[in-house]
Structures are given as C-alpha cells and as structure tokens.
mmCIF file of C-alpha atoms in Angstrom:
data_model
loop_
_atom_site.group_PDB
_atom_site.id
_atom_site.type_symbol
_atom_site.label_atom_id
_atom_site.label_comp_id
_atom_site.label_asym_id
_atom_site.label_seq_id
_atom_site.Cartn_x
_atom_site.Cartn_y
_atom_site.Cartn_z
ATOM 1 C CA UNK A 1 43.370 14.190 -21.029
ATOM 2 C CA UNK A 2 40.425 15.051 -19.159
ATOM 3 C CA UNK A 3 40.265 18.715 -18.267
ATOM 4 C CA UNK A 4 40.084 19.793 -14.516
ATOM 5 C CA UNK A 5 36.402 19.723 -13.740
ATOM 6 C CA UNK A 6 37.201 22.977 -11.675
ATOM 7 C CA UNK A 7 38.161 24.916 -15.004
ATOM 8 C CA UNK A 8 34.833 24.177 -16.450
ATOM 9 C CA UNK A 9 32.840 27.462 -16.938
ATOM 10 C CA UNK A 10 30.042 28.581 -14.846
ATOM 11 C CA UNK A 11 31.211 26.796 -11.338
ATOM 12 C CA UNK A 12 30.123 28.016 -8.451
ATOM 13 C CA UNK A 13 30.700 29.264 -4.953
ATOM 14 C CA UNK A 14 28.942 26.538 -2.340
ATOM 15 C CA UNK A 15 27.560 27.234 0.621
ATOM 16 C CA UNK A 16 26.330 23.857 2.702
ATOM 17 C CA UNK A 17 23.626 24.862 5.245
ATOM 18 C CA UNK A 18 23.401 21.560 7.477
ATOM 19 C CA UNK A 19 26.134 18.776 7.555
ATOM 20 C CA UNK A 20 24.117 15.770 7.384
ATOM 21 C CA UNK A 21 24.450 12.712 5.769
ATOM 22 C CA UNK A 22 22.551 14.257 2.666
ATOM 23 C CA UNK A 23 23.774 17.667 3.201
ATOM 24 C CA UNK A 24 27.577 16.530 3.256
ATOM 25 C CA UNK A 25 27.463 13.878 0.447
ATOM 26 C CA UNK A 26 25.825 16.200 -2.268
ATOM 27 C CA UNK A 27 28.724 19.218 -0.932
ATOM 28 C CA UNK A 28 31.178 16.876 -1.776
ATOM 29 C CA UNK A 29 29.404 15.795 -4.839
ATOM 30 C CA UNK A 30 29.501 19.252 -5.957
ATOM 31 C CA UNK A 31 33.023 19.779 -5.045
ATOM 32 C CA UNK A 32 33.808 16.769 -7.535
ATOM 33 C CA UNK A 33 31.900 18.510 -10.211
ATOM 34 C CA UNK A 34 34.105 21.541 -9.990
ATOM 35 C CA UNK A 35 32.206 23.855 -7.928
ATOM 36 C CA UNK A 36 34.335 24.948 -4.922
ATOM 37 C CA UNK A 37 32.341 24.638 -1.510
ATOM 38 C CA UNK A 38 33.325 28.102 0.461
ATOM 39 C CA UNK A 39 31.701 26.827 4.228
ATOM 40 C CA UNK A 40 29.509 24.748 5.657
ATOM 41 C CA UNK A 41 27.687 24.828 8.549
ATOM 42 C CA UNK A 42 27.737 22.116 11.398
ATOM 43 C CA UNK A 43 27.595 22.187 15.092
ATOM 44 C CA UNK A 44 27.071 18.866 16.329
ATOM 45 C CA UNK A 45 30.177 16.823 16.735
ATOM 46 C CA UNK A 46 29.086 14.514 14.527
ATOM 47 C CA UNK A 47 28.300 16.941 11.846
ATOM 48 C CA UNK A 48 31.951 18.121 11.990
ATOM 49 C CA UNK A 49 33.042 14.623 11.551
ATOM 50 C CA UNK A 50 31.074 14.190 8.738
ATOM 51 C CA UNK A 51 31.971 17.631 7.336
ATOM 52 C CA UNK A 52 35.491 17.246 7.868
ATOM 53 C CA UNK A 53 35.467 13.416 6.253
ATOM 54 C CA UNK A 54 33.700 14.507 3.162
ATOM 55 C CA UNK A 55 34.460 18.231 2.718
ATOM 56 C CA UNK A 56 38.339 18.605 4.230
ATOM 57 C CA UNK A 57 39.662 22.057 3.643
ATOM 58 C CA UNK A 58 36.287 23.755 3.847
ATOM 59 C CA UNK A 59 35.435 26.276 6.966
ATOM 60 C CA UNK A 60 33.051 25.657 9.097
ATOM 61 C CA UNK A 61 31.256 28.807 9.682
ATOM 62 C CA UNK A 62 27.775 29.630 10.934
ATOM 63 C CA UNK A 63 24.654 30.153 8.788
ATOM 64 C CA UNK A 64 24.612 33.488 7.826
ATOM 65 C CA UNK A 65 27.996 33.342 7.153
ATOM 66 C CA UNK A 66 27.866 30.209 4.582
ATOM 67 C CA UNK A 67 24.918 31.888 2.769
ATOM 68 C CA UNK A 68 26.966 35.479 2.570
ATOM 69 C CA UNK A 69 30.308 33.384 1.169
ATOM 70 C CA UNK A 70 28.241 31.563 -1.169
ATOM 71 C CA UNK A 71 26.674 31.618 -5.065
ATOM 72 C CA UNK A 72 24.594 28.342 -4.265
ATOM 73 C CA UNK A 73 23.168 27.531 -1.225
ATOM 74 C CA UNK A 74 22.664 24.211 -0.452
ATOM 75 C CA UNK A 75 19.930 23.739 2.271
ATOM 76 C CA UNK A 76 20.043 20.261 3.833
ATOM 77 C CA UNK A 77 17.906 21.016 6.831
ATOM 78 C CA UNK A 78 14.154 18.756 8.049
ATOM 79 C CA UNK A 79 11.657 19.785 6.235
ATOM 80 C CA UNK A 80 9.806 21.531 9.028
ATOM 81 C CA UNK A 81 13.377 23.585 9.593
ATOM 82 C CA UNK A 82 13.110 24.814 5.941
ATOM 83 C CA UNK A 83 10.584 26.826 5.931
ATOM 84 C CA UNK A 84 11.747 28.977 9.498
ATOM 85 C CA UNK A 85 14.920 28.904 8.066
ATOM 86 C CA UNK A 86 14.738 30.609 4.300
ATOM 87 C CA UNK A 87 12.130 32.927 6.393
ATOM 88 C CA UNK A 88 14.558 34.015 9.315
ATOM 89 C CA UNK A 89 17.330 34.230 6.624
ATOM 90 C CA UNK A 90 14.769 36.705 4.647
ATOM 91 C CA UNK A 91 14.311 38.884 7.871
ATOM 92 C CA UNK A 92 17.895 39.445 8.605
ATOM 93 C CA UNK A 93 19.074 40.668 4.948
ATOM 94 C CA UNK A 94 20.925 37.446 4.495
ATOM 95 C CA UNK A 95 19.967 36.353 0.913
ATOM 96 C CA UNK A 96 21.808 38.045 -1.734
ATOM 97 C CA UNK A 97 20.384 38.834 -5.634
ATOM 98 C CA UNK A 98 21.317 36.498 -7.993
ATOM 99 C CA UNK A 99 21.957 33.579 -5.625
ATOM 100 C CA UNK A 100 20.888 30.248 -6.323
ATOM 101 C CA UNK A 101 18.793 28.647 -3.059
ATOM 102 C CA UNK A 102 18.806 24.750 -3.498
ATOM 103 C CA UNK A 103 16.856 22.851 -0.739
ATOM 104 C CA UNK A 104 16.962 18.691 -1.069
ATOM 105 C CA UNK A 105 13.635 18.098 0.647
ATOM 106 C CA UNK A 106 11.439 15.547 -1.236
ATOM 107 C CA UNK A 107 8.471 16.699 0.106
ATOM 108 C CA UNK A 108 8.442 20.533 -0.854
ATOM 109 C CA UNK A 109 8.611 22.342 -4.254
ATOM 110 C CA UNK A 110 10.247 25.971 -4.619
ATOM 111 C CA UNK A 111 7.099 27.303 -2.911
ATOM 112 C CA UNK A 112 8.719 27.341 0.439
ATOM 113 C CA UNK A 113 11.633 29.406 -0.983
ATOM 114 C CA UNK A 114 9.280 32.575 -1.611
ATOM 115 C CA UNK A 115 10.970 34.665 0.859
ATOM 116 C CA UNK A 116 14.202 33.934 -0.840
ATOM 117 C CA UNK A 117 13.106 34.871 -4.122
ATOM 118 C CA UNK A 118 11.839 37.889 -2.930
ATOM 119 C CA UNK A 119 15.094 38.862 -2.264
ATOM 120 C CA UNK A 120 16.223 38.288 -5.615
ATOM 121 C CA UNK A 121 16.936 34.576 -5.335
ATOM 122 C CA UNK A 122 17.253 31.719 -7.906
ATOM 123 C CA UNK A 123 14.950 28.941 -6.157
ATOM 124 C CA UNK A 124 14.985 24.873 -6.441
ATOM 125 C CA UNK A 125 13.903 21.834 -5.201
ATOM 126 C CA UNK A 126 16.319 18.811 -6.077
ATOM 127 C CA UNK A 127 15.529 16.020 -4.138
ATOM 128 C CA UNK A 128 17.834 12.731 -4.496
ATOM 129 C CA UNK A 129 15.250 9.549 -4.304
ATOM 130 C CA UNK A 130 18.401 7.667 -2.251
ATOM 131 C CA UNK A 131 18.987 6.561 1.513
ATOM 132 C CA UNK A 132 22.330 8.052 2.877
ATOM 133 C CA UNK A 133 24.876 6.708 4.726
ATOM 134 C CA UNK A 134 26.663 9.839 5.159
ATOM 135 C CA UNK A 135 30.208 8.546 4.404
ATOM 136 C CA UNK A 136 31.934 8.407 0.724
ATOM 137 C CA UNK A 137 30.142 5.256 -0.380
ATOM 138 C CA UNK A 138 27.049 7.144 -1.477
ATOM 139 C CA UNK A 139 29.019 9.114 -3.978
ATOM 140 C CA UNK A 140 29.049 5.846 -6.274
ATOM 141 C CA UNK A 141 25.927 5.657 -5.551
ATOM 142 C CA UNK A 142 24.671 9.193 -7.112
ATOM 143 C CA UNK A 143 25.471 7.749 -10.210
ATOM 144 C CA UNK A 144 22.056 7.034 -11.881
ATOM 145 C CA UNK A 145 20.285 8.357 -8.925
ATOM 146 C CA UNK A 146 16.922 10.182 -9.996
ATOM 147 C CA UNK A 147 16.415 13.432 -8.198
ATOM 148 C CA UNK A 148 12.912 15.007 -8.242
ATOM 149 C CA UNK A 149 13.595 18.577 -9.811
ATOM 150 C CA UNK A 150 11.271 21.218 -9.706
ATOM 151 C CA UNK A 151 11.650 24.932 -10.393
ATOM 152 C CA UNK A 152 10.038 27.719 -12.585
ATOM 153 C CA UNK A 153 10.118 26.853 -15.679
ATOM 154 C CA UNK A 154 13.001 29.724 -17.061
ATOM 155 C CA UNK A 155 15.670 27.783 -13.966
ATOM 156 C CA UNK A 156 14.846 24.553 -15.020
ATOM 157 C CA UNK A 157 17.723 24.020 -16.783
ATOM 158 C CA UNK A 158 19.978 24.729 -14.171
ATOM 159 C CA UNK A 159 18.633 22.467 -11.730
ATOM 160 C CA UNK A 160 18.949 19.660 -14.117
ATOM 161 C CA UNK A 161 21.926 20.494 -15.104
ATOM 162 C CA UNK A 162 23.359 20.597 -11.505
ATOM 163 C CA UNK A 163 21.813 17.064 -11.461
ATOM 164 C CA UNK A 164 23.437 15.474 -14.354
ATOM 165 C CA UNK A 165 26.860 16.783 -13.227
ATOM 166 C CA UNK A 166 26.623 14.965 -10.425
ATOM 167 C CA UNK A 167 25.618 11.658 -11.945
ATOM 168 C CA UNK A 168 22.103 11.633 -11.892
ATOM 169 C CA UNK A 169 18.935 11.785 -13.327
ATOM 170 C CA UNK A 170 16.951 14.580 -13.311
ATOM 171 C CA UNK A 171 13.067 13.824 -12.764
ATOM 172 C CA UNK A 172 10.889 16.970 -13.275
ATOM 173 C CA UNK A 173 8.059 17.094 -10.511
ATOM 174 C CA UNK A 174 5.477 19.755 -10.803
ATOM 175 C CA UNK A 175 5.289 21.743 -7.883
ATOM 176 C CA UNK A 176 2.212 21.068 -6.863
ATOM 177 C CA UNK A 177 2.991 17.309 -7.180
ATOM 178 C CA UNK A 178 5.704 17.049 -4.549
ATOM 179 C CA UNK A 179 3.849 15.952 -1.553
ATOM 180 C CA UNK A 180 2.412 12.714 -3.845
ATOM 181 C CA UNK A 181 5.843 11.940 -5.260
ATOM 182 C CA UNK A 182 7.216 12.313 -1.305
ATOM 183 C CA UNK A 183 4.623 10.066 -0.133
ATOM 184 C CA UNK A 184 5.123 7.516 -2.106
ATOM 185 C CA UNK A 185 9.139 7.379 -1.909
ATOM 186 C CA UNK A 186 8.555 7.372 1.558
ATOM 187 C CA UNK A 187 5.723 4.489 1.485
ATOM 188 C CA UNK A 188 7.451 2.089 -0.310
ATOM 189 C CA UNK A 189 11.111 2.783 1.384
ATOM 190 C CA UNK A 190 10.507 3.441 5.153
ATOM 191 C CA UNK A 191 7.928 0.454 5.157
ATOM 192 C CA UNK A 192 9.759 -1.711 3.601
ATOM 193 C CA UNK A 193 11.639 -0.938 6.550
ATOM 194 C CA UNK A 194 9.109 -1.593 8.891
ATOM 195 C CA UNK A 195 8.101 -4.875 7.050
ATOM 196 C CA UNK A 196 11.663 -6.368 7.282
ATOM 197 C CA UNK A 197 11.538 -5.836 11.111
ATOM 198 C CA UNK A 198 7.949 -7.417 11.529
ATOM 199 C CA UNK A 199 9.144 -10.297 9.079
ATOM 200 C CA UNK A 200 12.355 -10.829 10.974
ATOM 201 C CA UNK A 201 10.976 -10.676 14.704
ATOM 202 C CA UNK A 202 7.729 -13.324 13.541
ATOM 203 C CA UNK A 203 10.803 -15.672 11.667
ATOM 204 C CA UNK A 204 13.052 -15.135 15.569
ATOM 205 C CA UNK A 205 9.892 -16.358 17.284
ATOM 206 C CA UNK A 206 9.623 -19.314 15.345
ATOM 207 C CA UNK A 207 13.485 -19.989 16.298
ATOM 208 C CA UNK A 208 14.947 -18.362 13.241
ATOM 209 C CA UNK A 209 18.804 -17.702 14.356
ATOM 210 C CA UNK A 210 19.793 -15.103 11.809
ATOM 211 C CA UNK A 211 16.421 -14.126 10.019
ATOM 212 C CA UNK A 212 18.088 -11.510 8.041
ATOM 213 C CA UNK A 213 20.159 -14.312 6.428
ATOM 214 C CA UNK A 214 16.937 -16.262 5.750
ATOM 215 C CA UNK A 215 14.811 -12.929 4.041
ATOM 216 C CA UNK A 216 17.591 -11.708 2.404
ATOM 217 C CA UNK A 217 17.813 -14.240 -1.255
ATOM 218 C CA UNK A 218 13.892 -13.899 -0.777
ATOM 219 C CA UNK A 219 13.060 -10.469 -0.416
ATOM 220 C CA UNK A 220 16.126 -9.491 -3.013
ATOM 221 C CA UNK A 221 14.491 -11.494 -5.642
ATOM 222 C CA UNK A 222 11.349 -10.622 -4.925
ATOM 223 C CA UNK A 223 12.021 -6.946 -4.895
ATOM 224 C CA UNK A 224 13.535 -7.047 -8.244
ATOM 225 C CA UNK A 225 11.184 -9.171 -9.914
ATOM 226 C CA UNK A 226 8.466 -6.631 -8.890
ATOM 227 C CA UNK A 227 10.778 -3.461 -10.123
ATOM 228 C CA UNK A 228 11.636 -5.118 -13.416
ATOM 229 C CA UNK A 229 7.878 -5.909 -13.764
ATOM 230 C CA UNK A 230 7.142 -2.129 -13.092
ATOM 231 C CA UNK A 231 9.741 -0.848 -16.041
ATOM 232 C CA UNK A 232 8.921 -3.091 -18.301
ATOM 233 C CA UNK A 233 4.331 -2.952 -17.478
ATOM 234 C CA UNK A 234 4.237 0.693 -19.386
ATOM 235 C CA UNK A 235 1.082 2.303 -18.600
ATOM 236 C CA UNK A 236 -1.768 -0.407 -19.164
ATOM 237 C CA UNK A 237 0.037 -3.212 -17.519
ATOM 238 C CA UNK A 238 -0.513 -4.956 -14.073
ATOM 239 C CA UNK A 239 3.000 -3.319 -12.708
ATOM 240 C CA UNK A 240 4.934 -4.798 -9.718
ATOM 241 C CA UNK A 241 1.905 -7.029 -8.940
ATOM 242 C CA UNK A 242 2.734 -9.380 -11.740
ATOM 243 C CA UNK A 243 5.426 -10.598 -9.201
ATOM 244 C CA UNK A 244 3.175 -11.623 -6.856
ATOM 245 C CA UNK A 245 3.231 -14.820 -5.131
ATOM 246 C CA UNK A 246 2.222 -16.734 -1.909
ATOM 247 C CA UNK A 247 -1.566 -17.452 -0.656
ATOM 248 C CA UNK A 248 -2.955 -14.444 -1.895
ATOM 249 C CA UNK A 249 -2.462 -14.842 -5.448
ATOM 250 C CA UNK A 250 -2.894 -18.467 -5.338
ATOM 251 C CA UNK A 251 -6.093 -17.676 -3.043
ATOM 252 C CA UNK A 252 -5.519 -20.041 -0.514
ATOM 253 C CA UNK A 253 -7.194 -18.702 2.057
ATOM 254 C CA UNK A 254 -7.002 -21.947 4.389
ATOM 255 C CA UNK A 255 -3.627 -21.031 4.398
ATOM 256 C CA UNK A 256 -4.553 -17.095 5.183
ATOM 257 C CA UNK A 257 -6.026 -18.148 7.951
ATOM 258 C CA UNK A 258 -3.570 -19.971 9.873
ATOM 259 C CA UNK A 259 -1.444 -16.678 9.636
ATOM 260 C CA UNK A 260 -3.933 -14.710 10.946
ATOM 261 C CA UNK A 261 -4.722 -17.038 14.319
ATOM 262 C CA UNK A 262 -0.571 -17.484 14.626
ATOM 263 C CA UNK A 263 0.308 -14.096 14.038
ATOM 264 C CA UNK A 264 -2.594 -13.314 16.493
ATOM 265 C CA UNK A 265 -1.175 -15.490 19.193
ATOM 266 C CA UNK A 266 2.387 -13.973 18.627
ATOM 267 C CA UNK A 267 0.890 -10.272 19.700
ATOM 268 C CA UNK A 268 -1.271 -11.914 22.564
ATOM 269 C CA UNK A 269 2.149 -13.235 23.847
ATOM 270 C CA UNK A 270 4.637 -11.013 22.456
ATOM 271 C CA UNK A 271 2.749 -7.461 22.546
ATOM 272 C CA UNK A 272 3.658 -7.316 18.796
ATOM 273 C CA UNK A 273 -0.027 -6.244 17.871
ATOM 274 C CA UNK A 274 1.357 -4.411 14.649
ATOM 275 C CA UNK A 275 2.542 -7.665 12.844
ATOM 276 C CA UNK A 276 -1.017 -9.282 12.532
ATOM 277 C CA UNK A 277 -2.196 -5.383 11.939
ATOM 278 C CA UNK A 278 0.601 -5.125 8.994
ATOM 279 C CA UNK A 279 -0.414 -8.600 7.511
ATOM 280 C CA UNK A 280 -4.174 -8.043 7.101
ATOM 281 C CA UNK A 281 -4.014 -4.480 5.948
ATOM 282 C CA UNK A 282 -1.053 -6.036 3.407
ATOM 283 C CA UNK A 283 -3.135 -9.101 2.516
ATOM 284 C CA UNK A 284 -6.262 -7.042 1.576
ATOM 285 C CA UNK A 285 -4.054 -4.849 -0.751
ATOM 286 C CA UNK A 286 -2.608 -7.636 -2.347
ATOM 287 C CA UNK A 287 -6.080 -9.504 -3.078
ATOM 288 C CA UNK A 288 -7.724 -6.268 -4.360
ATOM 289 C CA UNK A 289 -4.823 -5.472 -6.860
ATOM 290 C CA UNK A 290 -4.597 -9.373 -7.737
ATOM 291 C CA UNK A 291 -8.575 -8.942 -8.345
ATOM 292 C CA UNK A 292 -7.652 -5.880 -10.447
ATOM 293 C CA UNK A 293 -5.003 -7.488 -12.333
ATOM 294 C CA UNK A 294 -7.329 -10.641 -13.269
ATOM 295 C CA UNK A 295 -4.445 -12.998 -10.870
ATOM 296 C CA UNK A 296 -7.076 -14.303 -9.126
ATOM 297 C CA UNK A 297 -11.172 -14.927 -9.365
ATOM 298 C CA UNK A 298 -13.841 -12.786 -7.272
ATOM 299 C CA UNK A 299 -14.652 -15.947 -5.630
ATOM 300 C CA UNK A 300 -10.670 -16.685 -4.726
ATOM 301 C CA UNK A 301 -10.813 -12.750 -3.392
ATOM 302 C CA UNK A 302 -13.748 -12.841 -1.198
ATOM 303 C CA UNK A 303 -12.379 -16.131 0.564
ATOM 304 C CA UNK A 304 -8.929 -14.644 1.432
ATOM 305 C CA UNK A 305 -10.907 -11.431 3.044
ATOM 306 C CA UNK A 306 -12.933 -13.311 4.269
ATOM 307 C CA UNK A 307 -10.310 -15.199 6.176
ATOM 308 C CA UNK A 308 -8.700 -11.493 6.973
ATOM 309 C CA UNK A 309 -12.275 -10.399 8.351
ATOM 310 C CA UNK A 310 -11.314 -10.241 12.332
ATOM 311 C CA UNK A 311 -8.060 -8.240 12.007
ATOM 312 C CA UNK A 312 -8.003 -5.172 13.834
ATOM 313 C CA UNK A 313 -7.600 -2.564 11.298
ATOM 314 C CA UNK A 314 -4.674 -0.728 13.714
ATOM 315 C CA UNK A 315 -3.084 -1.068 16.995
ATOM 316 C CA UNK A 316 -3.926 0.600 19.635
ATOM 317 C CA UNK A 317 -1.646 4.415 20.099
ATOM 318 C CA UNK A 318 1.558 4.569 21.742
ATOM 319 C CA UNK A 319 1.510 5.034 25.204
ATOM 320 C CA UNK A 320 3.896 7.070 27.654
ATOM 321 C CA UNK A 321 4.584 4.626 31.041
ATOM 322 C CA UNK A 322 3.781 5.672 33.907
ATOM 323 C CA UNK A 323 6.524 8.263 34.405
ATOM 324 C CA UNK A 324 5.823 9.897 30.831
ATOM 325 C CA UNK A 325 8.848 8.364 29.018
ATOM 326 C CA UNK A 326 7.982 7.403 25.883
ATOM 327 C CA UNK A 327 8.239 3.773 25.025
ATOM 328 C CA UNK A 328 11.220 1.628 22.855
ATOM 329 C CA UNK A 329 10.709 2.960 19.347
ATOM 330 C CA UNK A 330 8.902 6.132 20.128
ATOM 331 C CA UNK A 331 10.012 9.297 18.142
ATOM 332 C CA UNK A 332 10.423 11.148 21.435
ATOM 333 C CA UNK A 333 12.826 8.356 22.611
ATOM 334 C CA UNK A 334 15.363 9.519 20.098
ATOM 335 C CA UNK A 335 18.655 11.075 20.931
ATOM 336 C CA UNK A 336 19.349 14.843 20.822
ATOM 337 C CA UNK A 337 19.100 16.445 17.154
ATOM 338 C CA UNK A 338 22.218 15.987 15.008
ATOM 339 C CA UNK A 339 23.287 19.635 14.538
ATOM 340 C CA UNK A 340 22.123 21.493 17.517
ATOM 341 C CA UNK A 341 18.342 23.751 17.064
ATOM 342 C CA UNK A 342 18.600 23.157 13.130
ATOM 343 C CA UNK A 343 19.430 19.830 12.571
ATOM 344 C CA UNK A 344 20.824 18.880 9.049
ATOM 345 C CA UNK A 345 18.705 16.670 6.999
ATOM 346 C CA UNK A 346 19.392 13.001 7.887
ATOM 347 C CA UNK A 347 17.453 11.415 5.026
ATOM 348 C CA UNK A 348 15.596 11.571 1.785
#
C-alpha cells in the first residue's frame, strides 16, 4: 500500500504568493507531494478561479498573511514584481528565520532574494522550463519536466529535492548563468510562437483554409527530428541543424529568391513587413550554421545570402495612431494585469 504522501517526514507549510497559471499548478503540485498549502494569495477574479480549481480548501488571504502562515513560500509573481516584492516584504518584518523563499522565475538566480536571506531566509530559484495552461492538465505534464535549480551550494539539496517530488528534473544553473539559460528558453519557445503566426498568415494569403492543419504534421516532425538530433549530437556534433532541410541546405538560392520578392510583395500589400524581416534574418542563420556544419559549400552559402542581400534587417518600431492607442499586438494593448498591482506569474 502506498503510504499517504502527507505522512512523509519533513512536509511543509505552503504559502502561494500569486495565483497564476504557474503559481497555482506548482501549489497544487506541492499539495500532491504531501506538503499542505496554508493560503494563497489572489485578487483578480480569475486568480480565485484558478485558486479555487486547483487549490480547493485553501484560504485566500493577502500577502503578508500567506508568508506569516507559511514554512515555504512560493513566489509566482513577473519577474520585475520579484524583486519590489521580497524587498517590501523585508521592510515590513514579514520574512521569518528559517523559512524557505522559492521564486519560479527563469530569468533570476537567488540573488534577488538577498533581502530575504537577510532575514534569516532559505533562498531558491526553481524555474519549470514548461508553458502553463493554468488548469489540472499541466500536472501530467510536470512529470519529466526539467526545472532550472539554483541555490547556495549547502540548500541545494532541498531545491532538488522539492523538484523530484514533484516529478521533475532538477537542472542545476549557476547563478550567474540564469539570464543565458532564460534567454534561450525564451528564444526558442516564444518565437517559435511568433514563427507559427508568420507561417500561418503567409500560407492564409496564398488561400490556405486551415493553415494550422497544413503546419502541424510538418512542423511536429520537424521539431522532433531537430530535438532527437540535439540529444543524441553530444558535444562535437552538428546538433538540431542536422535536421535541416529546404533551400538553404540544399542551397538553392533561385529558389531563395522567389521568397524574398513574394514575401516582399505580401508586406507591400499586407503591412506584414516582419514576415520577409523573420525569413532573411532566419535564412542567414540557417546558411551560416549549415556552412559550419559542412551541409553545404562556401560557394552554395554565399549564393543563398546573396539572394537574402536586400532584406531589411528589421521593421520599422511600433507606432501609437493618431490618438496614442497602441496598435493590434502591442504590449500596451493588453488587458488589465491578472491579480491586481502584483500580478501572478503567467508563464515560464
């Protein structure tokens, strides 16, 4: 019979500072493991939602009062919230000796928890390399999860250990290393994001119904043949660029070049200047790591820049209209924050 996981020894009191979709998943997460979670903060109605869906039973109670209750504080806040936050907590007596401060932002270490620590505080930096949905499906999906963990080294232990009894993996980042491991999580997910969306709107204007159901067997085949080329490369192989196909690698650059003057004429008429932008700045990584990687000849690489020569490097900078709205897509066109001043932490 397996034990209750609540009997194990060592669980502790949680404390969820910010309901979000990351915020709320790993609370529950925790609460699977065993460790009771004592409040959780959340003021937006759809941070009670969530909080109420994925933590039922637990109070919802303001900040202070979730970091006095708790053993382990779980801070699932922006990243440019943290900081404030841990600081304004510092300056009001809030932190307690002995605590455990856990913040889930990818792109700081333990660093930013100094004012914590001075109080006596256990500080880390456990950051789940996952997109969130917020709801119970992402609890499956901790399983096997890496999570960047970084701490001093006499707490390192617990942080991983946190980690693996949630189903993941820990990852041990240096602190100092954080900001290169964020950037390039975020590089290869949130563009990826951005290169569906050019992909799909150039396959609508060339009377694509349902692009999304075109890209999809591609771009799933394509992005595990380049993953499974990255495990398996070890550290003097070509990597993910093994996978590469199209005009590039073959150095077609005839080819090349008929994207460029279509994708061209598809911002002239369309105003969708960051497609051609996105292809040529794409197209010139590809050739120089297909150079690198011996896929194709000097000769092959010159002709596809060549044929990329009279891209605009960028488009031109967002503009506010005429009555200083912000256009479609803007950051500033967003809706309100999720959870009121301090919003919780939507993302990884």
């Amino acid at each position: 019979m397996t034990a209750d996981p609540a009997s194990r020894p060592g669980r502790l009191g949680v404390g969820v500072v910010g309901a979000g979709r990351v915020g709320a998943v790993l609370g529950s997460a925790l609460r699977g493991a065993g460790h009771p979670v004592v409040g959780v903060s959340a003021v937006s109605e759809a941070s009670r939602e969530r909080a109420a869906m994925l933590l039922p039973g637990v109070p919802v109670l303001d900040v202070p009062e979730v970091v006095r209750r708790a053993e382990l504080v779980l801070l699932a806040v922006p990243d440019d919230a943290l900081a404030p936050l841990v600081q304004g907590l510092a300056d009001t007596g809030a932190w307690q000796a002995g605590q455990i401060a856990v913040h889930t932002s990818g792109r700081f270490g333990t660093a930013v928890l100094a004012s914590a620590r001075a109080a006596g505080v256990i500080p880390l930096a456990l950051h789940p390399a996952m997109t969130f949905t917020g709801t119970s499906l992402d609890l499956a999906r901790l399983a096997g999860c890496a999570f960047a963990v970084t701490a001093p080294g006499p707490v390192l232990p617990i942080g991983q250990a946190l980690v693996v009894e949630i189903g993941g993996e820990p990852v041990v980042v240096d602190e100092d290393r954080r900001p290169l491991y964020h950037a390039g999580l975020a590089h290869g997910a949130n563009h990826l994001v951005v290169l569906v969306a050019q992909a799909a709107q150039v396959l609508r204007a060339a009377g694509v119904a349902e692009p999304g159901r075109v890209l999809r067997p591609l771009l799933e085949a394509t992005l595990d043949g380049a993953l499974r080329a990255e495990d398996t490369a070890g550290d003097a192989g070509p990597g993910a660029v093994s996978a590469l196909t199209g005009p590039v690698r073959r150095g077609d650059a005839g080819t090349v070049a008929d994207h460029v003057a279509v994708l061209a004429e598809l911002g002239t008429t369309s105003g969708a200047v960051d497609v051609l932008a996105g292809y040529g700045a794409l197209s010139r990584a590809a050739a120089a790591r297909a150079l690198g990687a011996g896929l194709v000849g000097p000769d092959a690489a010159q002709r596809v820049l060549d044929a990329l020569a009279g891209i605009i490097p960028a488009p031109p900078a967002l503009q506010e209209d005429d009555h200083g709205a912000p256009p479609p897509g803007h950051p500033r066109a967003a809706g309100p924050d999720d959870d009121g001043g301090t919003p919780p932490q939507e993302d990884a």
